[in-house]
Coordinates of C-alpha atoms in Angstrom, one line a residue:
M1 CA 10.1 -49.3 -54.6
Y2 CA 7.1 -51.5 -55.1
L3 CA 6.0 -51.0 -51.5
G4 CA 6.0 -47.2 -52.1
I5 CA 3.9 -47.6 -55.2
L6 CA 1.4 -49.8 -53.4
F7 CA 1.0 -47.3 -50.6
S8 CA 0.4 -44.5 -53.2
V9 CA -2.3 -46.6 -54.9
L10 CA -4.0 -47.4 -51.6
A11 CA -4.0 -43.7 -50.6
Y12 CA -5.7 -42.6 -53.8
L13 CA -8.3 -45.3 -53.5
L14 CA -9.1 -44.1 -50.0
S15 CA -9.4 -40.6 -51.4
D16 CA -12.7 -41.6 -53.1
A17 CA -14.3 -42.2 -49.7
V18 CA -17.0 -39.8 -48.5
P19 CA -15.4 -36.7 -47.1
V20 CA -15.7 -35.9 -43.4
K21 CA -18.0 -33.0 -42.8
R22 CA -17.0 -30.1 -40.5
Q23 CA -18.8 -26.9 -39.7
A24 CA -17.4 -23.6 -38.4
Y25 CA -18.8 -20.2 -37.5
F26 CA -17.8 -17.1 -39.4
N27 CA -14.7 -15.4 -37.9
S28 CA -14.1 -18.5 -35.6
T29 CA -11.7 -21.5 -35.9
A30 CA -12.2 -24.5 -38.1
Y31 CA -10.7 -27.9 -37.4
L32 CA -9.4 -30.0 -40.4
P33 CA -8.7 -33.5 -39.1
C34 CA -6.0 -35.8 -40.4
P35 CA -6.1 -38.8 -38.1
F36 CA -3.0 -41.0 -38.3
T37 CA -2.0 -44.0 -36.2
K38 CA 1.8 -43.8 -35.8
A39 CA 3.4 -46.9 -37.2
Q40 CA 6.2 -48.5 -35.4
N41 CA 9.7 -47.5 -36.4
I42 CA 8.4 -44.3 -38.1
S43 CA 9.8 -41.2 -36.6
P44 CA 8.1 -37.7 -37.0
S45 CA 11.3 -36.6 -38.6
E46 CA 10.5 -38.9 -41.5
L47 CA 7.0 -37.6 -42.1
V48 CA 5.7 -34.8 -44.3
V49 CA 2.2 -33.6 -43.4
F50 CA 0.4 -30.9 -45.4
W51 CA -3.1 -29.6 -46.3
Q52 CA -4.2 -28.1 -49.6
D53 CA -7.5 -26.8 -50.9
R54 CA -9.3 -27.7 -54.2
K55 CA -7.1 -25.2 -56.1
N56 CA -4.0 -27.1 -54.8
S57 CA -3.1 -24.1 -52.7
V58 CA -1.1 -25.2 -49.6
L59 CA -2.5 -24.2 -46.2
Y60 CA 0.2 -25.6 -44.0
E61 CA 3.2 -27.9 -44.3
H62 CA 5.0 -29.8 -41.5
Y63 CA 8.2 -31.1 -43.1
L64 CA 10.3 -33.7 -41.3
G65 CA 9.3 -32.5 -37.8
A66 CA 9.4 -28.8 -38.5
E67 CA 7.1 -26.1 -39.8
K68 CA 7.8 -25.1 -43.4
L69 CA 6.1 -22.1 -44.9
D70 CA 7.9 -21.9 -48.3
N71 CA 5.0 -23.5 -50.2
V72 CA 2.1 -21.9 -48.1
N73 CA -0.3 -19.7 -50.1
A74 CA -0.3 -16.1 -49.0
K75 CA -4.0 -16.1 -48.1
Y76 CA -3.3 -18.8 -45.4
L77 CA -0.2 -17.3 -43.8
S78 CA -0.6 -16.6 -40.1
R79 CA -4.1 -18.2 -40.2
T80 CA -3.2 -21.8 -39.3
S81 CA -1.7 -23.8 -36.3
F82 CA -0.9 -27.5 -36.2
D83 CA -2.0 -29.9 -33.5
R84 CA 0.8 -32.5 -33.5
D85 CA -1.0 -34.8 -31.0
N86 CA -4.2 -35.1 -33.1
H87 CA -2.7 -34.4 -36.5
A88 CA -5.3 -31.7 -37.0
L89 CA -5.0 -28.3 -38.6
R90 CA -6.7 -25.2 -37.0
L91 CA -7.8 -22.7 -39.6
H92 CA -8.4 -19.3 -37.8
N93 CA -10.6 -16.4 -38.7
V94 CA -12.8 -18.5 -41.0
Q95 CA -14.5 -16.6 -43.8
I96 CA -17.4 -17.6 -46.0
K97 CA -15.0 -18.0 -48.9
D98 CA -13.2 -20.8 -47.0
T99 CA -16.2 -23.1 -47.6
G100 CA -15.1 -26.1 -49.6
L101 CA -13.1 -29.4 -49.7
Y102 CA -9.6 -29.8 -48.1
D103 CA -7.2 -32.7 -48.4
C104 CA -4.6 -33.7 -45.9
F105 CA -1.6 -35.8 -47.0
I106 CA 0.8 -37.8 -44.8
Q107 CA 3.9 -38.9 -46.6
Q108 CA 7.0 -40.8 -45.4
K109 CA 10.3 -39.6 -46.7
T110 CA 12.6 -42.5 -47.6
P111 CA 16.0 -42.7 -49.3
T112 CA 14.2 -43.9 -52.4
G113 CA 11.5 -41.2 -52.4
S114 CA 8.2 -40.2 -50.7
I115 CA 5.5 -42.7 -49.9
I116 CA 1.9 -41.5 -49.3
L117 CA 0.7 -43.2 -46.1
Q118 CA -2.6 -41.5 -45.9
Q119 CA -4.9 -39.0 -47.6
W120 CA -7.9 -37.5 -45.7
E121 CA -10.6 -35.3 -47.2
T122 CA -12.7 -32.8 -45.2
E123 CA -15.7 -30.8 -46.4
L124 CA -15.9 -27.5 -44.5
S125 CA -19.1 -25.5 -44.3
V126 CA -19.1 -22.0 -42.8
I127 CA -22.2 -20.5 -41.2
A128 CA -23.1 -17.1 -39.7
N129 CA -26.0 -16.5 -37.4
F130 CA -28.4 -13.8 -38.6
S131 CA -29.1 -11.0 -36.2
E132 CA -32.4 -11.2 -34.3
P133 CA -35.1 -9.9 -36.6
E134 CA -36.3 -6.4 -35.8
I135 CA -39.7 -5.0 -36.5
E136 CA -40.1 -1.4 -37.4
E137 CA -43.4 0.5 -37.5
A138 CA -44.2 3.2 -40.0
Q139 CA -44.2 6.7 -38.6
N140 CA -47.5 8.4 -37.7
E141 CA -49.3 5.1 -38.0
T142 CA -52.9 5.1 -36.8
R143 CA -55.7 2.6 -36.8
N144 CA -57.1 4.1 -39.9
T145 CA -53.8 3.8 -41.9
G146 CA -53.7 0.0 -41.1
I147 CA -50.7 -2.2 -40.4
N148 CA -47.5 -1.1 -42.1
L149 CA -44.4 -2.9 -40.7
T150 CA -40.9 -3.9 -41.9
C151 CA -38.8 -6.7 -40.5
S152 CA -35.1 -7.0 -41.2
S153 CA -32.1 -9.2 -40.2
K154 CA -28.4 -8.9 -41.1
Q155 CA -25.1 -10.7 -41.6
G156 CA -26.1 -14.3 -41.9
Y157 CA -25.1 -17.3 -44.0
P158 CA -26.3 -19.4 -45.8
E159 CA -29.0 -17.6 -47.7
P160 CA -32.4 -17.6 -45.8
T161 CA -35.2 -19.7 -47.1
K162 CA -38.2 -17.7 -45.8
M163 CA -39.2 -14.6 -43.7
Y164 CA -42.7 -13.8 -42.6
F165 CA -45.0 -12.3 -40.0
L166 CA -47.3 -14.1 -37.5
I167 CA -50.3 -12.3 -36.0
T168 CA -51.9 -13.1 -32.7
N169 CA -54.4 -16.1 -32.8
S170 CA -53.6 -16.7 -36.4
T171 CA -51.6 -19.5 -38.1
N172 CA -51.5 -17.6 -41.4
E173 CA -48.1 -16.4 -42.6
Y174 CA -48.0 -12.7 -43.8
G175 CA -45.3 -10.9 -45.7
D176 CA -44.7 -9.4 -49.1
N177 CA -41.6 -8.9 -51.3
M178 CA -38.8 -10.6 -49.3
Q179 CA -35.6 -8.7 -50.2
I180 CA -32.2 -10.4 -50.0
S181 CA -28.8 -8.8 -50.5
Q182 CA -25.3 -10.1 -50.2
D183 CA -22.1 -8.2 -49.2
N184 CA -19.5 -8.4 -51.9
V185 CA -16.6 -8.8 -49.5
T186 CA -17.9 -10.9 -46.6
K187 CA -20.5 -12.7 -48.7
L188 CA -23.0 -12.4 -45.8
F189 CA -26.7 -12.0 -46.5
S190 CA -29.1 -9.4 -45.2
V191 CA -32.9 -9.9 -45.6
S192 CA -36.1 -7.9 -45.0
V193 CA -39.8 -8.3 -45.6
S194 CA -42.7 -5.9 -45.4
L195 CA -46.4 -6.1 -44.2
S196 CA -49.3 -3.9 -45.2
L197 CA -52.8 -4.8 -44.1
P198 CA -55.9 -3.0 -43.0
F199 CA -56.5 -3.1 -39.2
P200 CA -59.4 -5.6 -38.5
D201 CA -62.7 -4.0 -37.5
G202 CA -63.4 -4.0 -33.8
V203 CA -59.8 -4.8 -32.9
Y204 CA -57.7 -2.2 -31.0
N205 CA -54.7 -4.2 -30.0
M206 CA -52.6 -6.9 -31.7
T207 CA -49.3 -8.8 -31.2
I208 CA -47.1 -9.5 -34.2
V209 CA -43.8 -11.5 -34.4
C210 CA -41.4 -11.9 -37.4
I211 CA -39.9 -15.3 -38.2
L212 CA -36.7 -15.9 -40.2
E213 CA -36.1 -19.5 -41.5
T214 CA -32.8 -20.9 -42.6
E215 CA -31.7 -24.4 -43.6
S216 CA -30.8 -25.2 -40.0
M217 CA -32.8 -22.9 -37.7
N218 CA -35.7 -20.5 -37.2
I219 CA -35.1 -17.1 -35.6
S220 CA -37.9 -15.1 -34.0
S221 CA -38.2 -11.4 -33.3
K222 CA -39.4 -10.0 -30.0
P223 CA -43.2 -9.6 -29.9
H224 CA -44.3 -6.3 -31.4
N225 CA -47.5 -4.9 -29.8
M226 CA -49.8 -2.5 -31.7
V227 CA -52.3 -0.8 -29.4
F228 CA -54.8 1.9 -30.5
S229 CA -57.2 3.8 -28.1
Q230 CA -60.8 3.0 -28.5
P231 CA -63.2 5.9 -29.7
P232 CA -65.0 7.8 -26.8
F233 CA -68.3 6.2 -25.8
D234 CA -71.2 8.3 -27.2
R235 CA -73.9 8.4 -24.5
R236 CA -76.4 10.5 -26.3
P237 CA -78.3 7.7 -28.0
W238 CA -78.5 5.8 -24.7
I239 CA -79.8 8.9 -22.9
Q240 CA -82.5 9.4 -25.5
I241 CA -83.5 5.8 -25.2
A242 CA -83.7 6.0 -21.4
V243 CA -85.8 9.2 -21.5
S244 CA -88.2 7.7 -24.1
S245 CA -88.5 4.5 -22.0
S246 CA -89.2 6.5 -18.8
L247 CA -92.0 8.6 -20.5
L248 CA -93.6 5.5 -22.0
C249 CA -93.5 3.8 -18.5
C250 CA -95.1 6.9 -16.9
L251 CA -97.9 7.0 -19.5
S252 CA -98.6 3.4 -19.0
L253 CA -98.8 3.7 -15.2
L254 CA -101.1 6.7 -15.5
T255 CA -103.4 4.9 -17.9
V256 CA -103.6 1.9 -15.5
Y257 CA -104.4 4.2 -12.6
I258 CA -107.3 5.9 -14.4
V259 CA -108.8 2.6 -15.4
V260 CA -108.5 1.1 -11.9
K261 CA -110.1 4.2 -10.4
K262 CA -113.1 4.0 -12.7
C263 CA -113.6 0.4 -11.8
L264 CA -113.5 1.1 -8.1
K265 CA -116.1 3.8 -8.4
K266 CA -118.5 1.5 -10.2
Q267 CA -118.1 -1.2 -7.6
N268 CA -118.2 0.7 -4.2
L269 CA -120.0 4.1 -4.5
P270 CA -123.8 4.7 -4.7
C271 CA -125.1 6.2 -7.9
R272 CA -126.3 9.8 -7.8
P273 CA -129.8 10.6 -9.1
S274 CA -129.9 12.1 -12.5
R275 CA -131.1 15.6 -13.1
K276 CA -134.5 14.5 -14.5
T277 CA -135.1 12.4 -11.5
R278 CA -134.5 15.3 -9.1
E279 CA -136.8 17.6 -11.1
S280 CA -139.5 15.0 -11.1
E281 CA -139.2 14.6 -7.3
R282 CA -139.6 18.4 -6.8
D283 CA -142.7 18.5 -9.0
S284 CA -144.2 15.6 -7.0
G285 CA -143.6 17.4 -3.7
A286 CA -145.3 20.5 -4.9
D287 CA -148.5 18.7 -5.8
E288 CA -148.6 17.0 -2.5
S289 CA -148.5 20.3 -0.5
I290 CA -151.4 21.7 -2.5
N291 CA -153.5 18.7 -1.8
L292 CA -152.9 19.0 1.9
E293 CA -154.2 22.5 2.1
E294 CA -157.4 21.5 0.4
V295 CA -157.9 18.7 2.7
E296 CA -157.2 20.5 6.0
P297 CA -160.6 22.4 6.3
Q298 CA -162.4 19.2 5.8
L299 CA -160.6 17.8 8.7
H300 CA -161.5 20.6 11.0
Q301 CA -165.2 20.3 10.1
Q302 CA -165.2 16.8 11.1

């Protein structure tokens, strides 16, 4: 009698220990351990093993070596299986609402009553991976309309902490008005964020990714490339500049040619007599002819 009371007290003292943490994925199987070293001379037919949640609803009961479902809560029926070798309970098709604390009790049935041999507490957390973030571009988007994008991700748990855009060669985080919604049945979250920015001047292509942050991981979208064609090259100003330059060059060369030619004439060619000089020479020649006629009779007389 006293031994049974002692075991009960020890079991409840152990229940104040830090619970074992276990994690399971949404719609998968969770393992609720209940380790027990079989004592000598204790037969499985003497043991009662059962799990219950914080509302004292029974998940499973193994009574004196056989499964007993009389006390099992309806929401756990057909969702559990017992591992006798490891004294662990498998909880199948785990849902978000299964998150919480669970207690396992191991009792020994004796003629004088039940003795609690062990109590084990497990803290179960349920997670669901968000879908890969997807970037959607606004319809009929052009370079003049700027950057208008939406990024979304669905069916994840727990609630995300941050969602934003990253642009090529920039460490800044962009994103406005993160929207979070939760499904009333599954309790899964969906999240979205938008981006609206003018397209940088002189830039015609850009790569953008969307990042979703949770408590345990970061999820990145596939790179989204935005490419806009450059405006056609206008050659008219360049043609005008080329023509003007050519004309200016030709005029410069012609000016140089004229100057050089004048210099050569001054250095190498004899100077022509001026008009006054030629008239003076003609007058001088006429006088000389008249004088010769006057002198000629005198020469014959001699």
